[in-house]
Amino acid sequence: RLPTLPASHRRALRRLVAGADAITSVGRWLGETVHAAYPDAPAPRVIPNGMRALEALEASRADIEAAAGVTLPERFVVLVGNCRHIKGQDIAVEAWALLRDAGAPVPLLVVIGGGPELDALRERAAQLALSEHIVFTGYLPRGDAIRGASLAALQLAPSRSEGQGLVLLEAGYVATPVLASDIPAFLDLIDDGANGYLFESESPADLARRVGEIWAAPDAAAATGQALQTQVRRDFTIDAMVAAYEAVFAEVSGG
């Protein structure tokens, strides 16, 4: 993503990294990208974002149903994120049309999030006659969004680009199976078929295909959610993140 930054931002970033004693990155791919752009700067050290404990969040189906304006079926799919091009909600909308047109089972898709493209997404879903298959809640507080994810049988992450992908950690924390685009940041976390699923980035057809496969095998999907939960709660804690930063600070300060 660095080449897409304005020239003034790239110059400022170059000056910043040139004077740094250490550089950190939330993901391997992002760190490699920065190092390739600024090879004379210190190689970034990967320190993933950590997850705060979320045990206090109790899923409330009634709250999510009120926000979505529908009665939720026992199994549904959720997509959480700010409605922007980079997050890929449009890819999911097109995939749902392909599922319907193929005569395949079409799960209800609950899109949680506000943002500049929310109205356009609603209009596109209406154009494709998907109103009974896709609902948009608009913005919900983070806790409610995670509650929504915890109720879902599958969470989509169709992003076109991410630095790490906090949404996958949040889904994993509550053991919701994930289907994510195969962008580098997500490849750092997801092992296809083991702790989640991947589809070809920016391909509605491949997203539709994978949804169909996953929807037909709920037990296998649930197992991937449990595997991701184990990984997230073990490896992506706030304590681990803080300890890693403290180690970097101690090293550069000579402490």
Tab-separated table of N, CA and C in Angstrom, residues 53-196:
chain	number	residue	atom	x	y	z
A	53	ALA	N	-9.668	-9.290	27.019
A	53	ALA	CA	-10.614	-10.332	27.396
A	53	ALA	C	-12.038	-9.846	27.148
A	54	LEU	N	-12.859	-10.715	26.570
A	54	LEU	CA	-14.219	-10.322	26.194
A	54	LEU	C	-15.275	-11.166	26.902
A	55	GLU	N	-14.904	-11.788	28.004
A	55	GLU	CA	-15.865	-12.671	28.669
A	55	GLU	C	-17.138	-11.946	29.090
A	56	ALA	N	-17.043	-10.624	29.320
A	56	ALA	CA	-18.212	-9.871	29.792
A	56	ALA	C	-19.259	-9.677	28.701
A	57	LEU	N	-18.896	-9.956	27.460
A	57	LEU	CA	-19.841	-9.766	26.362
A	57	LEU	C	-20.742	-10.990	26.253
A	58	GLU	N	-21.985	-10.827	26.588
A	58	GLU	CA	-22.949	-11.910	26.469
A	58	GLU	C	-23.806	-11.660	25.238
A	59	ALA	N	-23.815	-12.616	24.342
A	59	ALA	CA	-24.555	-12.462	23.099
A	59	ALA	C	-26.037	-12.241	23.379
A	60	SER	N	-26.611	-11.234	22.734
A	60	SER	CA	-28.033	-10.950	22.864
A	60	SER	C	-28.662	-10.993	21.477
A	61	ARG	N	-29.327	-12.077	21.178
A	61	ARG	CA	-29.962	-12.209	19.865
A	61	ARG	C	-31.019	-11.124	19.667
A	62	ALA	N	-31.729	-10.773	20.717
A	62	ALA	CA	-32.782	-9.760	20.594
A	62	ALA	C	-32.202	-8.410	20.187
A	63	ASP	N	-31.043	-8.051	20.756
A	63	ASP	CA	-30.422	-6.772	20.409
A	63	ASP	C	-30.029	-6.736	18.940
A	64	ILE	N	-29.426	-7.817	18.466
A	64	ILE	CA	-28.991	-7.860	17.070
A	64	ILE	C	-30.202	-7.900	16.142
A	65	GLU	N	-31.242	-8.614	16.531
A	65	GLU	CA	-32.453	-8.654	15.711
A	65	GLU	C	-33.081	-7.269	15.621
A	66	ALA	N	-33.063	-6.535	16.718
A	66	ALA	CA	-33.628	-5.185	16.698
A	66	ALA	C	-32.831	-4.282	15.769
A	67	ALA	N	-31.501	-4.401	15.798
A	67	ALA	CA	-30.660	-3.573	14.935
A	67	ALA	C	-30.817	-3.953	13.472
A	68	ALA	N	-30.931	-5.254	13.199
A	68	ALA	CA	-31.051	-5.713	11.820
A	68	ALA	C	-32.465	-5.544	11.279
A	69	GLY	N	-33.438	-5.466	12.175
A	69	GLY	CA	-34.819	-5.332	11.734
A	69	GLY	C	-35.416	-6.621	11.215
A	70	VAL	N	-34.821	-7.752	11.595
A	70	VAL	CA	-35.328	-9.051	11.148
A	70	VAL	C	-35.225	-10.045	12.299
A	71	THR	N	-35.978	-11.124	12.174
A	71	THR	CA	-35.810	-12.249	13.081
A	71	THR	C	-34.717	-13.140	12.517
A	72	LEU	N	-33.685	-13.355	13.280
A	72	LEU	CA	-32.543	-14.112	12.780
A	72	LEU	C	-32.847	-15.604	12.748
A	73	PRO	N	-32.452	-16.286	11.684
A	73	PRO	CA	-32.566	-17.738	11.662
A	73	PRO	C	-31.523	-18.352	12.593
A	74	GLU	N	-31.621	-19.645	12.791
A	74	GLU	CA	-30.655	-20.313	13.674
A	74	GLU	C	-29.231	-20.141	13.154
A	75	ARG	N	-29.048	-20.229	11.849
A	75	ARG	CA	-27.728	-20.060	11.239
A	75	ARG	C	-27.772	-18.877	10.278
A	76	PHE	N	-26.796	-18.000	10.396
A	76	PHE	CA	-26.681	-16.881	9.468
A	76	PHE	C	-25.214	-16.498	9.343
A	77	VAL	N	-24.920	-15.641	8.373
A	77	VAL	CA	-23.557	-15.182	8.099
A	77	VAL	C	-23.467	-13.714	8.486
A	78	VAL	N	-22.327	-13.306	9.034
A	78	VAL	CA	-22.135	-11.918	9.425
A	78	VAL	C	-20.908	-11.353	8.728
A	79	LEU	N	-20.965	-10.057	8.460
A	79	LEU	CA	-19.822	-9.324	7.905
A	79	LEU	C	-19.715	-8.032	8.705
A	80	VAL	N	-18.617	-7.864	9.431
A	80	VAL	CA	-18.437	-6.718	10.318
A	80	VAL	C	-17.341	-5.815	9.774
A	81	GLY	N	-17.639	-4.519	9.644
A	81	GLY	CA	-16.599	-3.589	9.222
A	81	GLY	C	-17.177	-2.301	8.678
A	82	ASN	N	-16.374	-1.258	8.714
A	82	ASN	CA	-16.763	0.017	8.128
A	82	ASN	C	-16.999	-0.166	6.638
A	83	CYS	N	-18.091	0.348	6.136
A	83	CYS	CA	-18.462	0.126	4.733
A	83	CYS	C	-17.647	1.036	3.821
A	84	ARG	N	-16.507	0.529	3.414
A	84	ARG	CA	-15.601	1.221	2.502
A	84	ARG	C	-15.114	0.226	1.461
A	85	HIS	N	-14.670	0.742	0.307
A	85	HIS	CA	-14.235	-0.120	-0.793
A	85	HIS	C	-13.185	-1.122	-0.334
A	86	ILE	N	-12.257	-0.684	0.493
A	86	ILE	CA	-11.147	-1.545	0.894
A	86	ILE	C	-11.618	-2.739	1.713
A	87	LYS	N	-12.788	-2.634	2.355
A	87	LYS	CA	-13.289	-3.712	3.200
A	87	LYS	C	-14.033	-4.788	2.413
A	88	GLY	N	-14.432	-4.496	1.170
A	88	GLY	CA	-14.935	-5.540	0.288
A	88	GLY	C	-16.365	-5.992	0.483
A	89	GLN	N	-17.190	-5.194	1.155
A	89	GLN	CA	-18.591	-5.615	1.310
A	89	GLN	C	-19.280	-5.788	-0.041
A	90	ASP	N	-18.875	-4.994	-1.032
A	90	ASP	CA	-19.481	-5.115	-2.359
A	90	ASP	C	-19.229	-6.489	-2.968
A	91	ILE	N	-18.091	-7.084	-2.666
A	91	ILE	CA	-17.777	-8.424	-3.177
A	91	ILE	C	-18.766	-9.437	-2.613
A	92	ALA	N	-19.093	-9.287	-1.342
A	92	ALA	CA	-20.052	-10.197	-0.717
A	92	ALA	C	-21.442	-10.037	-1.318
A	93	VAL	N	-21.858	-8.804	-1.575
A	93	VAL	CA	-23.175	-8.575	-2.176
A	93	VAL	C	-23.267	-9.277	-3.529
A	94	GLU	N	-22.239	-9.122	-4.357
A	94	GLU	CA	-22.251	-9.772	-5.672
A	94	GLU	C	-22.226	-11.294	-5.524
A	95	ALA	N	-21.503	-11.803	-4.540
A	95	ALA	CA	-21.446	-13.249	-4.320
A	95	ALA	C	-22.809	-13.800	-3.933
A	96	TRP	N	-23.564	-13.036	-3.129
A	96	TRP	CA	-24.890	-13.505	-2.711
A	96	TRP	C	-25.837	-13.604	-3.904
A	97	ALA	N	-25.697	-12.712	-4.861
A	97	ALA	CA	-26.505	-12.810	-6.077
A	97	ALA	C	-26.152	-14.074	-6.855
A	98	LEU	N	-24.870	-14.405	-6.898
A	98	LEU	CA	-24.442	-15.620	-7.595
A	98	LEU	C	-24.971	-16.868	-6.900
A	99	LEU	N	-24.956	-16.883	-5.578
A	99	LEU	CA	-25.511	-18.020	-4.841
A	99	LEU	C	-26.980	-18.223	-5.183
A	100	ARG	N	-27.729	-17.139	-5.154
A	100	ARG	CA	-29.160	-17.241	-5.443
A	100	ARG	C	-29.401	-17.705	-6.870
A	101	ASP	N	-28.678	-17.120	-7.813
A	101	ASP	CA	-28.893	-17.442	-9.220
A	101	ASP	C	-28.501	-18.878	-9.550
A	102	ALA	N	-27.595	-19.451	-8.737
A	102	ALA	CA	-27.178	-20.836	-8.955
A	102	ALA	C	-28.156	-21.832	-8.333
A	103	GLY	N	-29.158	-21.325	-7.640
A	103	GLY	CA	-30.118	-22.201	-6.990
A	103	GLY	C	-29.587	-22.850	-5.727
A	104	ALA	N	-28.484	-22.321	-5.210
A	104	ALA	CA	-27.889	-22.863	-3.986
A	104	ALA	C	-28.594	-22.282	-2.766
A	105	PRO	N	-28.462	-22.945	-1.618
A	105	PRO	CA	-28.985	-22.341	-0.386
A	105	PRO	C	-28.345	-20.972	-0.168
A	106	VAL	N	-29.157	-19.995	0.204
A	106	VAL	CA	-28.647	-18.631	0.392
A	106	VAL	C	-28.822	-18.253	1.863
A	107	PRO	N	-27.744	-18.293	2.641
A	107	PRO	CA	-27.855	-17.898	4.049
A	107	PRO	C	-28.188	-16.413	4.163
A	108	LEU	N	-28.826	-16.040	5.246
A	108	LEU	CA	-29.012	-14.624	5.524
A	108	LEU	C	-27.652	-14.012	5.836
A	109	LEU	N	-27.325	-12.897	5.184
A	109	LEU	CA	-26.091	-12.159	5.439
A	109	LEU	C	-26.438	-10.888	6.207
A	110	VAL	N	-25.876	-10.744	7.390
A	110	VAL	CA	-26.073	-9.555	8.213
A	110	VAL	C	-24.800	-8.720	8.134
A	111	VAL	N	-24.905	-7.541	7.533
A	111	VAL	CA	-23.763	-6.642	7.375
A	111	VAL	C	-23.811	-5.612	8.494
A	112	ILE	N	-22.815	-5.644	9.363
A	112	ILE	CA	-22.755	-4.741	10.509
A	112	ILE	C	-21.697	-3.683	10.255
A	113	GLY	N	-22.099	-2.413	10.295
A	113	GLY	CA	-21.141	-1.326	10.119
A	113	GLY	C	-21.740	-0.166	9.356
A	114	GLY	N	-21.295	1.033	9.717
A	114	GLY	CA	-21.672	2.220	8.966
A	114	GLY	C	-20.601	2.516	7.932
A	115	GLY	N	-20.499	3.780	7.541
A	115	GLY	CA	-19.441	4.136	6.607
A	115	GLY	C	-19.946	4.782	5.340
A	116	PRO	N	-19.025	5.326	4.541
A	116	PRO	CA	-19.404	6.124	3.375
A	116	PRO	C	-20.088	5.350	2.257
A	117	GLU	N	-19.928	4.029	2.216
A	117	GLU	CA	-20.519	3.253	1.122
A	117	GLU	C	-21.746	2.459	1.552
A	118	LEU	N	-22.244	2.709	2.753
A	118	LEU	CA	-23.388	1.943	3.237
A	118	LEU	C	-24.603	2.121	2.344
A	119	ASP	N	-24.941	3.348	1.991
A	119	ASP	CA	-26.121	3.581	1.159
A	119	ASP	C	-25.970	2.932	-0.211
A	120	ALA	N	-24.783	3.021	-0.792
A	120	ALA	CA	-24.550	2.416	-2.105
A	120	ALA	C	-24.686	0.897	-2.037
A	121	LEU	N	-24.230	0.301	-0.962
A	121	LEU	CA	-24.361	-1.143	-0.796
A	121	LEU	C	-25.827	-1.542	-0.659
A	122	ARG	N	-26.580	-0.768	0.089
A	122	ARG	CA	-28.009	-1.049	0.220
A	122	ARG	C	-28.705	-0.955	-1.136
A	123	GLU	N	-28.348	0.066	-1.896
A	123	GLU	CA	-28.952	0.243	-3.216
A	123	GLU	C	-28.594	-0.915	-4.141
A	124	ARG	N	-27.342	-1.347	-4.099
A	124	ARG	CA	-26.929	-2.453	-4.962
A	124	ARG	C	-27.649	-3.737	-4.573
A	125	ALA	N	-27.781	-3.995	-3.289
A	125	ALA	CA	-28.506	-5.185	-2.852
A	125	ALA	C	-29.961	-5.138	-3.310
A	126	ALA	N	-30.565	-3.952	-3.265
A	126	ALA	CA	-31.943	-3.809	-3.729
A	126	ALA	C	-32.033	-4.033	-5.235
A	127	GLN	N	-31.073	-3.497	-5.996
A	127	GLN	CA	-31.052	-3.695	-7.445
A	127	GLN	C	-30.991	-5.176	-7.801
A	128	LEU	N	-30.262	-5.933	-6.991
A	128	LEU	CA	-30.100	-7.362	-7.246
A	128	LEU	C	-31.211	-8.198	-6.608
A	129	ALA	N	-32.224	-7.520	-6.063
A	129	ALA	CA	-33.359	-8.198	-5.423
A	129	ALA	C	-32.896	-9.144	-4.315
A	130	LEU	N	-32.009	-8.629	-3.467
A	130	LEU	CA	-31.451	-9.432	-2.384
A	130	LEU	C	-31.966	-9.012	-1.010
A	131	SER	N	-33.029	-8.239	-0.984
A	131	SER	CA	-33.499	-7.696	0.291
A	131	SER	C	-33.852	-8.776	1.305
A	132	GLU	N	-34.302	-9.929	0.847
A	132	GLU	CA	-34.642	-10.993	1.795
A	132	GLU	C	-33.426	-11.818	2.208
A	133	HIS	N	-32.299	-11.570	1.547
A	133	HIS	CA	-31.090	-12.353	1.828
A	133	HIS	C	-29.978	-11.551	2.497
A	134	ILE	N	-30.021	-10.213	2.419
A	134	ILE	CA	-28.989	-9.368	3.014
A	134	ILE	C	-29.659	-8.251	3.796
A	135	VAL	N	-29.241	-8.063	5.042
A	135	VAL	CA	-29.730	-6.940	5.844
A	135	VAL	C	-28.530	-6.141	6.346
A	136	PHE	N	-28.720	-4.844	6.472
A	136	PHE	CA	-27.671	-3.932	6.911
A	136	PHE	C	-28.107	-3.296	8.233
A	137	THR	N	-27.307	-3.455	9.266
A	137	THR	CA	-27.663	-2.879	10.563
A	137	THR	C	-27.223	-1.429	10.680
A	138	GLY	N	-26.284	-0.985	9.833
A	138	GLY	CA	-25.637	0.291	10.073
A	138	GLY	C	-24.655	0.154	11.224
A	139	TYR	N	-24.185	1.301	11.716
A	139	TYR	CA	-23.182	1.280	12.787
A	139	TYR	C	-23.729	0.642	14.056
A	140	LEU	N	-22.926	-0.212	14.664
A	140	LEU	CA	-23.197	-0.736	15.997
A	140	LEU	C	-21.935	-0.572	16.834
A	141	PRO	N	-22.057	-0.324	18.138
A	141	PRO	CA	-20.875	-0.290	18.997
A	141	PRO	C	-20.096	-1.599	18.893
A	142	ARG	N	-18.795	-1.515	19.156
A	142	ARG	CA	-17.926	-2.680	18.986
A	142	ARG	C	-18.444	-3.892	19.750
A	143	GLY	N	-18.890	-3.692	20.974
A	143	GLY	CA	-19.378	-4.817	21.753
A	143	GLY	C	-20.561	-5.502	21.095
A	144	ASP	N	-21.490	-4.714	20.556
A	144	ASP	CA	-22.649	-5.292	19.878
A	144	ASP	C	-22.233	-6.013	18.600
A	145	ALA	N	-21.241	-5.452	17.891
A	145	ALA	CA	-20.767	-6.102	16.671
A	145	ALA	C	-20.156	-7.461	16.989
A	146	ILE	N	-19.395	-7.539	18.070
A	146	ILE	CA	-18.794	-8.815	18.452
A	146	ILE	C	-19.870	-9.786	18.921
A	147	ARG	N	-20.894	-9.274	19.608
A	147	ARG	CA	-22.020	-10.136	19.980
A	147	ARG	C	-22.664	-10.721	18.722
A	148	GLY	N	-22.845	-9.873	17.711
A	148	GLY	CA	-23.419	-10.356	16.464
A	148	GLY	C	-22.580	-11.452	15.846
A	149	ALA	N	-21.269	-11.263	15.871
A	149	ALA	CA	-20.376	-12.275	15.315
A	149	ALA	C	-20.454	-13.573	16.106
A	150	SER	N	-20.597	-13.463	17.422
A	150	SER	CA	-20.625	-14.669	18.251
A	150	SER	C	-21.867	-15.511	17.995
A	151	LEU	N	-22.912	-14.898	17.470
A	151	LEU	CA	-24.150	-15.618	17.165
A	151	LEU	C	-24.127	-16.273	15.795
A	152	ALA	N	-23.227	-15.827	14.925
A	152	ALA	CA	-23.241	-16.253	13.529
A	152	ALA	C	-22.596	-17.622	13.342
A	153	ALA	N	-23.014	-18.293	12.271
A	153	ALA	CA	-22.403	-19.568	11.901
A	153	ALA	C	-21.147	-19.370	11.068
A	154	LEU	N	-20.974	-18.155	10.517
A	154	LEU	CA	-19.812	-17.867	9.671
A	154	LEU	C	-19.632	-16.363	9.610
A	155	GLN	N	-18.381	-15.919	9.662
A	155	GLN	CA	-18.077	-14.498	9.497
A	155	GLN	C	-17.218	-14.310	8.258
A	156	LEU	N	-17.601	-13.352	7.425
A	156	LEU	CA	-16.836	-13.032	6.222
A	156	LEU	C	-15.847	-11.915	6.506
A	157	ALA	N	-14.698	-11.981	5.827
A	157	ALA	CA	-13.706	-10.908	5.863
A	157	ALA	C	-13.165	-10.747	4.441
A	158	PRO	N	-13.919	-10.050	3.572
A	158	PRO	CA	-13.547	-9.961	2.155
A	158	PRO	C	-12.646	-8.783	1.808
A	159	SER	N	-11.869	-8.298	2.762
A	159	SER	CA	-11.064	-7.087	2.567
A	159	SER	C	-10.131	-7.194	1.365
A	160	ARG	N	-9.908	-6.040	0.740
A	160	ARG	CA	-8.932	-5.949	-0.344
A	160	ARG	C	-7.521	-5.727	0.187
A	161	SER	N	-7.400	-5.164	1.367
A	161	SER	CA	-6.098	-4.934	1.987
A	161	SER	C	-6.293	-4.712	3.481
A	162	GLU	N	-5.338	-5.193	4.271
A	162	GLU	CA	-5.337	-4.990	5.720
A	162	GLU	C	-3.893	-4.993	6.198
A	163	GLY	N	-3.671	-4.363	7.351
A	163	GLY	CA	-2.366	-4.455	7.983
A	163	GLY	C	-2.246	-5.723	8.804
A	164	GLN	N	-3.292	-6.025	9.572
A	164	GLN	CA	-3.339	-7.265	10.345
A	164	GLN	C	-4.701	-7.931	10.203
A	165	GLY	N	-5.743	-7.237	10.482
A	165	GLY	CA	-7.074	-7.812	10.401
A	165	GLY	C	-7.633	-8.130	11.772
A	166	LEU	N	-7.929	-7.079	12.539
A	166	LEU	CA	-8.459	-7.264	13.891
A	166	LEU	C	-9.779	-8.018	13.875
A	167	VAL	N	-10.533	-7.876	12.792
A	167	VAL	CA	-11.838	-8.533	12.724
A	167	VAL	C	-11.696	-10.049	12.823
A	168	LEU	N	-10.600	-10.599	12.307
A	168	LEU	CA	-10.385	-12.043	12.417
A	168	LEU	C	-10.089	-12.446	13.858
A	169	LEU	N	-9.341	-11.605	14.566
A	169	LEU	CA	-9.052	-11.901	15.967
A	169	LEU	C	-10.328	-11.858	16.798
A	170	GLU	N	-11.183	-10.875	16.512
A	170	GLU	CA	-12.442	-10.768	17.256
A	170	GLU	C	-13.335	-11.973	16.987
A	171	ALA	N	-13.405	-12.394	15.726
A	171	ALA	CA	-14.200	-13.580	15.401
A	171	ALA	C	-13.614	-14.813	16.075
A	172	GLY	N	-12.294	-14.927	16.011
A	172	GLY	CA	-11.653	-16.076	16.632
A	172	GLY	C	-11.855	-16.119	18.129
A	173	TYR	N	-11.842	-14.969	18.753
A	173	TYR	CA	-11.996	-14.930	20.211
A	173	TYR	C	-13.307	-15.572	20.640
A	174	VAL	N	-14.355	-15.391	19.833
A	174	VAL	CA	-15.667	-15.952	20.178
A	174	VAL	C	-15.967	-17.223	19.386
A	175	ALA	N	-14.925	-17.786	18.728
A	175	ALA	CA	-15.014	-19.087	18.045
A	175	ALA	C	-15.942	-19.093	16.838
A	176	THR	N	-16.137	-17.942	16.213
A	176	THR	CA	-16.939	-17.902	14.993
A	176	THR	C	-16.065	-18.286	13.801
A	177	PRO	N	-16.463	-19.273	12.997
A	177	PRO	CA	-15.681	-19.631	11.814
A	177	PRO	C	-15.560	-18.437	10.869
A	178	VAL	N	-14.425	-18.326	10.186
A	178	VAL	CA	-14.192	-17.194	9.296
A	178	VAL	C	-13.886	-17.669	7.884
A	179	LEU	N	-14.345	-16.880	6.926
A	179	LEU	CA	-13.992	-17.036	5.514
A	179	LEU	C	-13.408	-15.707	5.077
A	180	ALA	N	-12.114	-15.692	4.777
A	180	ALA	CA	-11.395	-14.451	4.519
A	180	ALA	C	-10.773	-14.448	3.133
A	181	SER	N	-10.590	-13.265	2.591
A	181	SER	CA	-9.870	-13.128	1.327
A	181	SER	C	-8.416	-13.536	1.535
A	182	ASP	N	-7.778	-13.998	0.467
A	182	ASP	CA	-6.408	-14.502	0.596
A	182	ASP	C	-5.371	-13.394	0.436
A	183	ILE	N	-5.608	-12.266	1.093
A	183	ILE	CA	-4.635	-11.178	1.078
A	183	ILE	C	-3.495	-11.529	2.041
A	184	PRO	N	-2.317	-10.934	1.843
A	184	PRO	CA	-1.158	-11.326	2.663
A	184	PRO	C	-1.393	-11.245	4.165
A	185	ALA	N	-2.047	-10.191	4.638
A	185	ALA	CA	-2.243	-10.052	6.083
A	185	ALA	C	-3.062	-11.198	6.651
A	186	PHE	N	-4.058	-11.668	5.919
A	186	PHE	CA	-4.885	-12.766	6.405
A	186	PHE	C	-4.159	-14.104	6.293
A	187	LEU	N	-3.281	-14.228	5.287
A	187	LEU	CA	-2.503	-15.456	5.152
A	187	LEU	C	-1.566	-15.656	6.337
A	188	ASP	N	-1.196	-14.565	7.007
A	188	ASP	CA	-0.359	-14.672	8.202
A	188	ASP	C	-1.070	-15.426	9.319
A	189	LEU	N	-2.394	-15.412	9.313
A	189	LEU	CA	-3.169	-15.993	10.414
A	189	LEU	C	-3.935	-17.248	10.029
A	190	ILE	N	-4.538	-17.250	8.843
A	190	ILE	CA	-5.472	-18.318	8.482
A	190	ILE	C	-4.790	-19.424	7.684
A	191	ASP	N	-4.924	-20.649	8.174
A	191	ASP	CA	-4.498	-21.859	7.475
A	191	ASP	C	-5.765	-22.494	6.918
A	192	ASP	N	-5.947	-22.397	5.609
A	192	ASP	CA	-7.211	-22.773	4.975
A	192	ASP	C	-7.638	-24.194	5.350
A	193	GLY	N	-8.831	-24.291	5.915
A	193	GLY	CA	-9.384	-25.574	6.301
A	193	GLY	C	-9.022	-26.024	7.699
A	194	ALA	N	-8.036	-25.353	8.316
A	194	ALA	CA	-7.611	-25.737	9.663
A	194	ALA	C	-8.190	-24.808	10.722
A	195	ASN	N	-7.938	-23.503	10.581
A	195	ASN	CA	-8.473	-22.541	11.556
A	195	ASN	C	-9.320	-21.467	10.882
A	196	GLY	N	-9.805	-21.781	9.698
A	196	GLY	CA	-10.630	-20.855	8.930
A	196	GLY	C	-10.580	-21.235	7.465
